[in-house]
Amino acid sequence: MKSIQVGLLGVGTVGSGVFSVLQRNQSEIVRRAGRGIEIAVVADLDTARAHAAVGPAVKVVSDARAVIANPDIDIVIELIGGYGIAKQLVLEAIEAGKHVVTANKALLAVHGSEIFAAASRKGVMVGFEAAVAGGIPIIKSLREGLSANRIQWIAGIINGTTNFILSEMRDKGLDFDVVLKQAQALGYAEADPTFDIEGVDAAHKAALMSAMAFGVPVQFDKAYVEGITQLGAQDIKYAELLGYRIKLLGITKKTDKGIELRVHPTLVPNKRLIANVEGAMNAVMVHGDAVGTTLYYGKGAGSEPTASAVIADLIDIVRLHNADPAQRVPHLAFQPDAMSNAPVLSMGEVVTSYYLRLKVADEAGVLANVTSILAKAGISIDAVLQREADEVGGEGATQTDLIILTHDCVEAKMNEALSQMQVLKTVLGTIVRIRKEELA
Ligand code: HSE
């Protein structure tokens, strides 16, 4: 049978990886898919770069719409990125009856509902395994492997840039800015690194996983997003002393009241496997009622790891493109007419535990004042660490750091307790609050 014909839009790092892995593993892929997969035409504004990546046998054009208009093309791979022209091209490809494969988490997190609805109307598939955690087959796991379960929570290191930065800061005592530059040079960071360091990229991915885990719409706009730019080196050290590592986690949980969807720096016990995921690696924990806790680990970015996910989607499409669309796996795991309207909870309604660091005057009664505010709020203390003033501020210092770990409480209560502690005369600077998850 003739190979299925694929058009590739954007031949950067991932596009070149897709081309070379498809070539290298074609015979193995044919054995799996039952048919060859051929990139017949590529579109890139930089045609010289595209020619260099795909060689003389593949047609190169600068106009992506020429690929979409080509009647021989069955599948369009979108690797342009962003919400602008990429959105137009994806919708036009769907309208032209092409299946689409994309790694574009920003696009799907913001416009996923519109894109999946358009694809369902036209009876085409949109594959996006590469959009979350790169080479880790987490979409496949959520959508198919775990489909017997009521999924209860997901917690993931789903941004390699920030995990690399946090690992290097902890290991080598380097400053945030130095490590960010290294991450960019290594090609982990988004074109705009604020998406990485402010938690936006992780929130795009968390919103997609949340939708697939709980059968709710993709609701990036309702996610709580806090990045790592405010994180101090001393908090990384204190967390370590208390047996925790700080990771930027994407978390989504189902509770009786609704869905938690949040990205923020999080203390994780260092005995958990996920706490030991270092460098640019990604890892996702999924807890289902039947399976218990599962963990998926691998490269979340890079040319061939991401190509691995793109090509897996191509193979799925080859296997299913002649099937009745009603028999295919739904884009977001649940049947479109069976979606839940469970609300996404505000941060005030979230239940979690906390690390607090207070800069305090080293005098009698300070600890009692702070703990009595927590006690009155019904917040239970898990551990307290008070540094000797000399150790923190040098000989003769009169201030010290007081670190408190709490048990779970509703965030609104913690906010109230924090505002009361903040105005105590003996509390000398802004209190640092970092959320903590035991992930048991
Ligand atoms: N900038 C992303 C990261 C790339 O650092 O993980 C993959 O989405």
Short mmCIF file of C-alpha atoms and ligand atoms in Angstrom, two decimals:
data_model
loop_
_atom_site.label_atom_id
_atom_site.label_comp_id
_atom_site.label_asym_id
_atom_site.label_seq_id
_atom_site.Cartn_x
_atom_site.Cartn_y
_atom_site.Cartn_z
CA MET A 1 0.00 0.00 0.00
CA LYS A 2 1.20 3.53 -0.78
CA SER A 3 2.67 5.38 2.19
CA ILE A 4 0.39 7.92 3.85
CA GLN A 5 1.43 11.42 2.78
CA VAL A 6 2.26 13.95 5.45
CA GLY A 7 2.84 17.71 5.24
CA LEU A 8 5.10 19.29 7.86
CA LEU A 9 4.69 22.94 8.87
CA GLY A 10 7.82 24.27 10.58
CA VAL A 11 11.17 22.53 10.32
CA GLY A 12 12.98 23.59 13.48
CA THR A 13 14.45 21.35 16.15
CA VAL A 14 11.41 19.06 16.47
CA GLY A 15 10.60 19.03 12.73
CA SER A 16 14.11 17.82 11.87
CA GLY A 17 13.81 15.17 14.57
CA VAL A 18 10.52 13.93 13.12
CA PHE A 19 12.06 13.70 9.67
CA SER A 20 15.17 11.81 10.76
CA VAL A 21 13.42 9.38 13.16
CA LEU A 22 10.83 8.58 10.47
CA GLN A 23 13.61 7.82 8.00
CA ARG A 24 15.73 5.84 10.43
CA ASN A 25 12.88 3.71 11.82
CA GLN A 26 10.64 3.48 8.74
CA SER A 27 10.72 -0.31 8.46
CA GLU A 28 9.86 -0.76 12.15
CA ILE A 29 7.11 1.85 11.81
CA VAL A 30 5.60 0.05 8.79
CA ARG A 31 5.49 -3.17 10.80
CA ARG A 32 3.51 -1.36 13.47
CA ALA A 33 1.30 0.90 11.37
CA GLY A 34 0.72 -1.51 8.49
CA ARG A 35 1.71 1.21 6.06
CA GLY A 36 4.57 3.62 5.43
CA ILE A 37 4.53 7.24 6.57
CA GLU A 38 6.17 9.73 4.23
CA ILE A 39 6.81 13.40 4.72
CA ALA A 40 6.02 14.52 1.20
CA VAL A 41 6.22 18.28 1.59
CA VAL A 42 7.48 20.70 4.21
CA ALA A 43 6.75 24.38 4.66
CA ASP A 44 9.07 26.81 6.37
CA LEU A 45 9.75 30.50 5.83
CA ASP A 46 13.45 29.62 6.00
CA THR A 47 13.52 27.35 2.95
CA ALA A 48 17.32 26.97 3.08
CA ARG A 49 17.11 25.62 6.65
CA ALA A 50 14.29 23.30 5.57
CA HIS A 51 16.26 21.97 2.56
CA ALA A 52 19.24 21.31 4.82
CA ALA A 53 17.02 19.34 7.24
CA VAL A 54 15.10 17.18 4.76
CA GLY A 55 17.45 16.82 1.80
CA PRO A 56 16.74 17.03 -1.94
CA ALA A 57 14.04 14.33 -2.15
CA VAL A 58 11.41 16.28 -0.22
CA LYS A 59 9.52 19.23 -1.66
CA VAL A 60 10.08 22.45 0.30
CA VAL A 61 7.74 25.44 0.10
CA SER A 62 7.54 28.70 1.99
CA ASP A 63 3.72 28.84 1.95
CA ALA A 64 2.07 26.61 4.55
CA ARG A 65 -1.30 27.01 2.81
CA ALA A 66 0.10 25.23 -0.25
CA VAL A 67 0.58 22.17 1.98
CA ILE A 68 -2.97 22.37 3.32
CA ALA A 69 -4.39 22.77 -0.20
CA ASN A 70 -2.47 19.74 -1.52
CA PRO A 71 -5.06 16.95 -2.10
CA ASP A 72 -2.42 14.22 -1.70
CA ILE A 73 -1.69 15.19 1.91
CA ASP A 74 -3.70 13.30 4.55
CA ILE A 75 -2.00 14.55 7.72
CA VAL A 76 -0.61 17.99 8.58
CA ILE A 77 1.97 18.30 11.37
CA GLU A 78 1.96 21.77 12.94
CA LEU A 79 5.28 22.63 14.59
CA ILE A 80 5.17 26.41 14.22
CA GLY A 81 4.05 27.16 17.78
CA GLY A 82 2.16 30.05 19.35
CA TYR A 83 -1.48 31.07 19.02
CA GLY A 84 -1.29 33.27 15.91
CA ILE A 85 -0.80 31.84 12.44
CA ALA A 86 -0.58 28.33 13.93
CA LYS A 87 -4.23 28.54 15.01
CA GLN A 88 -5.36 29.68 11.56
CA LEU A 89 -3.42 26.92 9.84
CA VAL A 90 -4.66 24.18 12.19
CA LEU A 91 -8.28 25.26 11.68
CA GLU A 92 -7.78 25.52 7.91
CA ALA A 93 -6.18 22.06 7.77
CA ILE A 94 -9.13 20.62 9.72
CA GLU A 95 -11.57 22.41 7.43
CA ALA A 96 -9.73 20.88 4.46
CA GLY A 97 -10.36 17.43 5.99
CA LYS A 98 -6.76 16.77 7.09
CA HIS A 99 -5.83 15.07 10.33
CA VAL A 100 -3.56 17.26 12.45
CA VAL A 101 -0.66 16.44 14.76
CA THR A 102 0.70 19.24 16.90
CA ALA A 103 3.14 19.82 19.77
CA ASN A 104 1.54 23.19 20.47
CA LYS A 105 0.40 23.15 24.11
CA ALA A 106 -0.18 26.92 24.23
CA LEU A 107 -2.57 26.71 21.29
CA LEU A 108 -4.53 23.75 22.68
CA ALA A 109 -4.62 25.08 26.24
CA VAL A 110 -6.18 28.33 25.06
CA HIS A 111 -8.15 27.31 21.94
CA GLY A 112 -8.48 23.54 22.45
CA SER A 113 -12.26 23.52 22.77
CA GLU A 114 -12.69 25.31 19.44
CA ILE A 115 -10.11 23.14 17.68
CA PHE A 116 -11.43 19.81 19.00
CA ALA A 117 -15.01 20.81 18.18
CA ALA A 118 -13.99 21.71 14.61
CA ALA A 119 -12.15 18.38 14.27
CA SER A 120 -15.15 16.42 15.55
CA ARG A 121 -17.44 18.18 13.07
CA LYS A 122 -15.11 17.27 10.19
CA GLY A 123 -14.45 13.72 11.47
CA VAL A 124 -10.67 14.22 11.67
CA MET A 125 -8.20 13.50 14.46
CA VAL A 126 -5.98 15.98 16.30
CA GLY A 127 -2.99 14.25 17.92
CA PHE A 128 -1.13 16.15 20.64
CA GLU A 129 1.00 13.63 22.54
CA ALA A 130 4.01 15.92 22.08
CA ALA A 131 2.22 18.85 23.72
CA VAL A 132 2.57 17.54 27.29
CA ALA A 133 5.86 16.30 28.74
CA GLY A 134 7.50 15.80 25.31
CA GLY A 135 8.50 12.18 24.84
CA ILE A 136 6.59 10.79 27.85
CA PRO A 137 3.41 9.10 26.57
CA ILE A 138 1.25 10.76 29.21
CA ILE A 139 -1.65 11.60 26.88
CA LYS A 140 -1.87 7.95 25.84
CA SER A 141 -1.73 6.88 29.47
CA LEU A 142 -4.46 9.27 30.61
CA ARG A 143 -6.70 8.71 27.62
CA GLU A 144 -6.33 4.95 27.24
CA GLY A 145 -4.08 3.17 29.73
CA LEU A 146 -5.88 4.53 32.81
CA SER A 147 -9.39 4.68 31.36
CA ALA A 148 -10.79 2.21 33.93
CA ASN A 149 -10.04 4.61 36.78
CA ARG A 150 -11.61 7.50 38.54
CA ILE A 151 -8.50 9.65 38.42
CA GLN A 152 -8.07 11.52 41.70
CA TRP A 153 -5.01 13.66 41.20
CA ILE A 154 -2.07 14.43 38.94
CA ALA A 155 1.15 16.14 39.99
CA GLY A 156 3.92 16.68 37.50
CA ILE A 157 7.26 18.26 36.79
CA ILE A 158 6.19 19.34 33.33
CA ASN A 159 8.62 22.12 32.55
CA GLY A 160 12.22 21.08 31.98
CA THR A 161 13.64 24.61 32.02
CA THR A 162 12.48 25.35 35.55
CA ASN A 163 13.43 21.90 36.81
CA PHE A 164 16.91 22.41 35.36
CA ILE A 165 17.14 25.83 37.03
CA LEU A 166 16.00 24.53 40.44
CA SER A 167 18.37 21.54 40.23
CA GLU A 168 21.38 23.68 39.34
CA MET A 169 20.55 26.28 42.01
CA ARG A 170 20.38 23.53 44.65
CA ASP A 171 23.35 21.45 43.46
CA LYS A 172 25.82 24.16 42.54
CA GLY A 173 24.55 27.12 44.52
CA LEU A 174 24.26 29.12 41.27
CA ASP A 175 22.08 32.20 40.84
CA PHE A 176 18.78 32.05 39.00
CA ASP A 177 19.89 34.30 36.09
CA VAL A 178 23.07 32.32 35.37
CA VAL A 179 21.17 29.05 35.20
CA LEU A 180 18.39 30.51 33.04
CA LYS A 181 20.98 31.50 30.43
CA GLN A 182 22.38 27.94 30.47
CA ALA A 183 18.90 26.49 30.00
CA GLN A 184 18.30 28.76 27.01
CA ALA A 185 21.65 27.82 25.48
CA LEU A 186 20.77 24.13 25.88
CA GLY A 187 17.51 24.71 23.96
CA TYR A 188 15.10 23.80 26.78
CA ALA A 189 13.44 27.19 27.15
CA GLU A 190 10.46 28.48 25.17
CA ALA A 191 11.10 31.29 22.66
CA ASP A 192 9.81 33.57 25.40
CA PRO A 193 11.36 32.17 28.61
CA THR A 194 8.84 34.01 30.78
CA PHE A 195 6.39 31.23 29.82
CA ASP A 196 8.77 28.78 31.51
CA ILE A 197 9.88 30.69 34.59
CA GLU A 198 6.46 32.19 35.35
CA GLY A 199 4.80 28.77 35.20
CA VAL A 200 2.67 29.50 32.12
CA ASP A 201 4.06 26.61 30.04
CA ALA A 202 3.45 24.19 32.91
CA ALA A 203 -0.08 25.57 33.33
CA HIS A 204 -0.81 24.97 29.62
CA LYS A 205 0.14 21.33 30.11
CA ALA A 206 -1.64 20.97 33.46
CA ALA A 207 -4.87 22.35 31.94
CA LEU A 208 -4.73 19.74 29.18
CA MET A 209 -4.09 16.90 31.65
CA SER A 210 -6.85 18.14 33.94
CA ALA A 211 -9.36 18.03 31.08
CA MET A 212 -8.38 14.48 30.16
CA ALA A 213 -8.31 13.25 33.76
CA PHE A 214 -11.68 14.60 34.83
CA GLY A 215 -13.68 15.03 31.62
CA VAL A 216 -13.93 18.81 31.95
CA PRO A 217 -13.21 21.46 29.29
CA VAL A 218 -9.62 22.73 28.91
CA GLN A 219 -9.60 25.67 31.36
CA PHE A 220 -6.17 27.28 31.27
CA ASP A 221 -7.80 30.65 32.03
CA LYS A 222 -8.92 29.34 35.45
CA ALA A 223 -5.54 27.90 36.48
CA TYR A 224 -3.59 29.43 39.38
CA VAL A 225 -0.11 30.15 38.04
CA GLU A 226 2.97 31.03 40.10
CA GLY A 227 6.51 30.59 38.75
CA ILE A 228 9.93 30.33 40.33
CA THR A 229 11.23 33.88 39.95
CA GLN A 230 10.55 34.80 43.59
CA LEU A 231 12.13 31.66 45.01
CA GLY A 232 15.10 32.36 47.30
CA ALA A 233 18.19 30.15 47.57
CA GLN A 234 17.78 30.04 51.37
CA ASP A 235 14.35 28.42 51.04
CA ILE A 236 15.82 25.69 48.84
CA LYS A 237 18.41 25.10 51.62
CA TYR A 238 15.91 25.14 54.51
CA ALA A 239 13.61 22.76 52.62
CA GLU A 240 16.58 20.41 52.23
CA LEU A 241 17.29 20.55 55.99
CA LEU A 242 13.68 19.56 56.65
CA GLY A 243 13.81 16.63 54.19
CA TYR A 244 12.13 18.30 51.19
CA ARG A 245 13.03 19.46 47.67
CA ILE A 246 11.34 22.38 45.97
CA LYS A 247 9.88 21.55 42.54
CA LEU A 248 7.65 23.54 40.21
CA LEU A 249 4.63 21.24 40.08
CA GLY A 250 1.57 21.29 37.87
CA ILE A 251 -1.19 19.91 40.07
CA THR A 252 -4.78 19.00 39.34
CA LYS A 253 -7.07 17.25 41.82
CA LYS A 254 -10.69 16.26 41.96
CA THR A 255 -12.39 17.10 45.25
CA ASP A 256 -16.02 17.02 46.42
CA LYS A 257 -16.21 20.78 45.78
CA GLY A 258 -14.63 20.86 42.32
CA ILE A 259 -11.31 20.73 40.49
CA GLU A 260 -8.02 22.13 41.73
CA LEU A 261 -5.80 23.37 38.89
CA ARG A 262 -2.59 25.04 39.95
CA VAL A 263 1.10 25.53 39.17
CA HIS A 264 3.46 26.74 41.87
CA PRO A 265 6.77 25.94 43.59
CA THR A 266 6.07 23.03 45.93
CA LEU A 267 7.94 21.28 48.72
CA VAL A 268 7.97 17.53 48.02
CA PRO A 269 9.40 14.98 50.51
CA ASN A 270 12.84 14.03 49.21
CA LYS A 271 12.02 10.35 49.64
CA ARG A 272 9.48 10.52 46.79
CA LEU A 273 10.86 9.44 43.42
CA ILE A 274 9.56 12.63 41.82
CA ALA A 275 11.63 14.76 44.22
CA ASN A 276 14.72 13.15 42.68
CA VAL A 277 13.87 14.05 39.10
CA GLU A 278 16.71 16.39 38.23
CA GLY A 279 17.88 18.59 35.37
CA ALA A 280 15.57 19.07 32.42
CA MET A 281 13.79 15.75 32.93
CA ASN A 282 10.01 15.62 33.35
CA ALA A 283 7.90 13.29 35.49
CA VAL A 284 4.17 12.98 36.04
CA MET A 285 2.41 11.19 38.91
CA VAL A 286 -1.16 10.09 38.30
CA HIS A 287 -3.30 8.63 41.06
CA GLY A 288 -6.31 6.53 40.07
CA ASP A 289 -8.75 4.80 42.41
CA ALA A 290 -8.06 1.36 40.96
CA VAL A 291 -4.42 1.54 39.92
CA GLY A 292 -3.13 3.63 42.85
CA THR A 293 -0.20 5.95 42.21
CA THR A 294 1.69 5.69 38.93
CA LEU A 295 4.76 7.62 37.76
CA TYR A 296 5.89 8.47 34.23
CA TYR A 297 9.41 9.78 33.66
CA GLY A 298 11.40 10.93 30.65
CA LYS A 299 12.58 13.78 28.49
CA GLY A 300 10.06 16.59 28.25
CA ALA A 301 11.69 18.40 25.35
CA GLY A 302 14.32 18.04 22.66
CA SER A 303 14.37 17.02 19.04
CA GLU A 304 14.01 13.24 19.02
CA PRO A 305 12.12 12.79 22.32
CA THR A 306 9.43 15.16 21.03
CA ALA A 307 9.59 13.53 17.58
CA SER A 308 8.91 10.20 19.29
CA ALA A 309 5.56 11.56 20.50
CA VAL A 310 4.70 13.21 17.15
CA ILE A 311 5.35 9.98 15.25
CA ALA A 312 3.32 7.92 17.74
CA ASP A 313 0.38 10.19 16.86
CA LEU A 314 1.05 9.68 13.14
CA ILE A 315 0.96 5.91 13.64
CA ASP A 316 -2.33 6.14 15.58
CA ILE A 317 -3.83 8.13 12.73
CA VAL A 318 -2.63 5.65 10.11
CA ARG A 319 -4.25 2.83 12.09
CA LEU A 320 -7.55 4.62 12.62
CA HIS A 321 -8.10 7.02 9.77
CA ASN A 322 -10.45 4.69 7.90
CA ALA A 323 -12.39 3.90 11.08
CA ASP A 324 -15.79 5.37 11.86
CA PRO A 325 -14.97 8.62 13.75
CA ALA A 326 -17.40 7.55 16.50
CA GLN A 327 -15.16 4.55 17.22
CA ARG A 328 -11.99 6.61 17.71
CA VAL A 329 -10.58 7.61 21.10
CA PRO A 330 -12.16 10.99 22.03
CA HIS A 331 -9.71 13.91 21.89
CA LEU A 332 -10.07 14.66 25.61
CA ALA A 333 -10.60 11.04 26.73
CA PHE A 334 -14.31 11.50 27.56
CA GLN A 335 -17.15 11.49 25.01
CA PRO A 336 -17.87 15.13 24.06
CA ASP A 337 -21.52 14.79 25.15
CA ALA A 338 -20.49 13.43 28.58
CA MET A 339 -18.37 16.32 29.82
CA SER A 340 -18.65 17.40 33.46
CA ASN A 341 -19.22 21.00 34.53
CA ALA A 342 -17.39 20.58 37.87
CA PRO A 343 -16.05 24.07 38.68
CA VAL A 344 -12.36 24.92 38.93
CA LEU A 345 -11.83 26.02 42.54
CA SER A 346 -10.30 29.37 43.44
CA MET A 347 -6.98 29.23 45.30
CA GLY A 348 -8.76 30.24 48.52
CA GLU A 349 -10.71 26.96 48.36
CA VAL A 350 -7.66 24.75 47.75
CA VAL A 351 -6.53 22.45 50.56
CA THR A 352 -2.79 21.94 50.96
CA SER A 353 0.01 22.21 53.53
CA TYR A 354 2.62 24.95 53.84
CA TYR A 355 6.22 25.94 54.46
CA LEU A 356 6.48 29.37 56.12
CA ARG A 357 9.67 31.35 56.67
CA LEU A 358 9.48 34.32 58.99
CA LYS A 359 12.29 36.75 59.68
CA VAL A 360 11.76 37.43 63.40
CA ALA A 361 13.31 39.32 66.29
CA ASP A 362 15.24 36.87 68.45
CA GLU A 363 13.33 37.55 71.69
CA ALA A 364 10.97 35.88 74.15
CA GLY A 365 7.38 35.18 73.09
CA VAL A 366 7.90 35.43 69.31
CA LEU A 367 7.25 31.75 68.64
CA ALA A 368 4.26 31.73 71.03
CA ASN A 369 2.62 34.68 69.22
CA VAL A 370 3.02 33.04 65.83
CA THR A 371 1.85 29.60 66.90
CA SER A 372 -1.15 31.01 68.75
CA ILE A 373 -2.36 32.70 65.52
CA LEU A 374 -2.04 29.37 63.71
CA ALA A 375 -3.79 27.53 66.56
CA LYS A 376 -6.72 29.99 66.58
CA ALA A 377 -7.08 29.50 62.81
CA GLY A 378 -7.22 25.71 63.38
CA ILE A 379 -3.97 25.21 61.47
CA SER A 380 -1.93 22.34 62.84
CA ILE A 381 1.89 22.60 62.91
CA ASP A 382 3.92 19.69 61.53
CA ALA A 383 7.48 20.90 62.28
CA VAL A 384 9.34 24.01 63.45
CA LEU A 385 12.95 24.95 62.73
CA GLN A 386 14.50 27.97 64.39
CA ARG A 387 17.97 28.97 63.26
CA GLU A 388 20.40 30.44 65.74
CA ALA A 389 20.61 34.18 65.16
CA ASP A 390 24.43 34.02 64.84
CA GLU A 391 24.17 31.42 62.10
CA VAL A 392 21.75 33.54 60.08
CA GLY A 393 23.04 37.06 60.64
CA GLY A 394 26.56 36.59 62.08
CA GLU A 395 28.02 37.38 65.51
CA GLY A 396 25.68 39.49 67.68
CA ALA A 397 22.71 39.28 65.30
CA THR A 398 19.30 39.99 66.84
CA GLN A 399 17.15 38.54 64.06
CA THR A 400 16.67 34.99 62.98
CA ASP A 401 14.71 32.76 60.61
CA LEU A 402 11.77 30.79 61.91
CA ILE A 403 10.57 28.03 59.60
CA ILE A 404 7.23 26.32 60.14
CA LEU A 405 5.73 23.38 58.29
CA THR A 406 1.98 22.95 58.64
CA HIS A 407 -0.48 20.16 58.04
CA ASP A 408 -3.24 20.58 55.45
CA CYS A 409 -5.63 23.51 55.71
CA VAL A 410 -7.84 25.56 53.41
CA GLU A 411 -5.77 28.30 51.75
CA ALA A 412 -8.24 31.05 52.75
CA LYS A 413 -7.53 30.23 56.42
CA MET A 414 -3.80 30.34 55.82
CA ASN A 415 -4.16 33.72 54.07
CA GLU A 416 -6.00 35.08 57.11
CA ALA A 417 -3.38 33.70 59.53
CA LEU A 418 -0.57 35.12 57.37
CA SER A 419 -2.07 38.60 57.42
CA GLN A 420 -2.29 38.48 61.22
CA MET A 421 1.30 37.20 61.59
CA GLN A 422 2.61 39.75 59.12
CA VAL A 423 1.60 42.69 61.36
CA LEU A 424 3.22 41.32 64.53
CA LYS A 425 5.94 43.78 65.67
CA THR A 426 8.42 40.94 66.01
CA VAL A 427 7.93 39.76 62.40
CA LEU A 428 10.51 41.81 60.51
CA GLY A 429 10.10 41.08 56.82
CA THR A 430 7.59 39.71 54.32
CA ILE A 431 6.68 36.15 55.29
CA VAL A 432 7.62 33.57 52.66
CA ARG A 433 4.92 30.97 52.01
CA ILE A 434 5.54 27.94 49.79
CA ARG A 435 2.96 25.19 49.36
CA LYS A 436 3.83 21.61 50.28
CA GLU A 437 2.45 18.34 48.95
CA GLU A 438 3.16 14.98 50.54
CA LEU A 439 2.09 13.05 47.38
CA ALA A 440 1.53 9.96 49.50
N1 HSE B 1 10.08 24.93 27.43
C1 HSE B 1 9.53 23.63 27.65
C2 HSE B 1 10.25 23.05 28.86
C3 HSE B 1 9.73 22.79 26.42
O1 HSE B 1 11.21 23.65 29.36
O2 HSE B 1 9.86 21.99 29.33
C4 HSE B 1 8.77 21.66 26.28
O3 HSE B 1 7.45 22.04 26.34
#
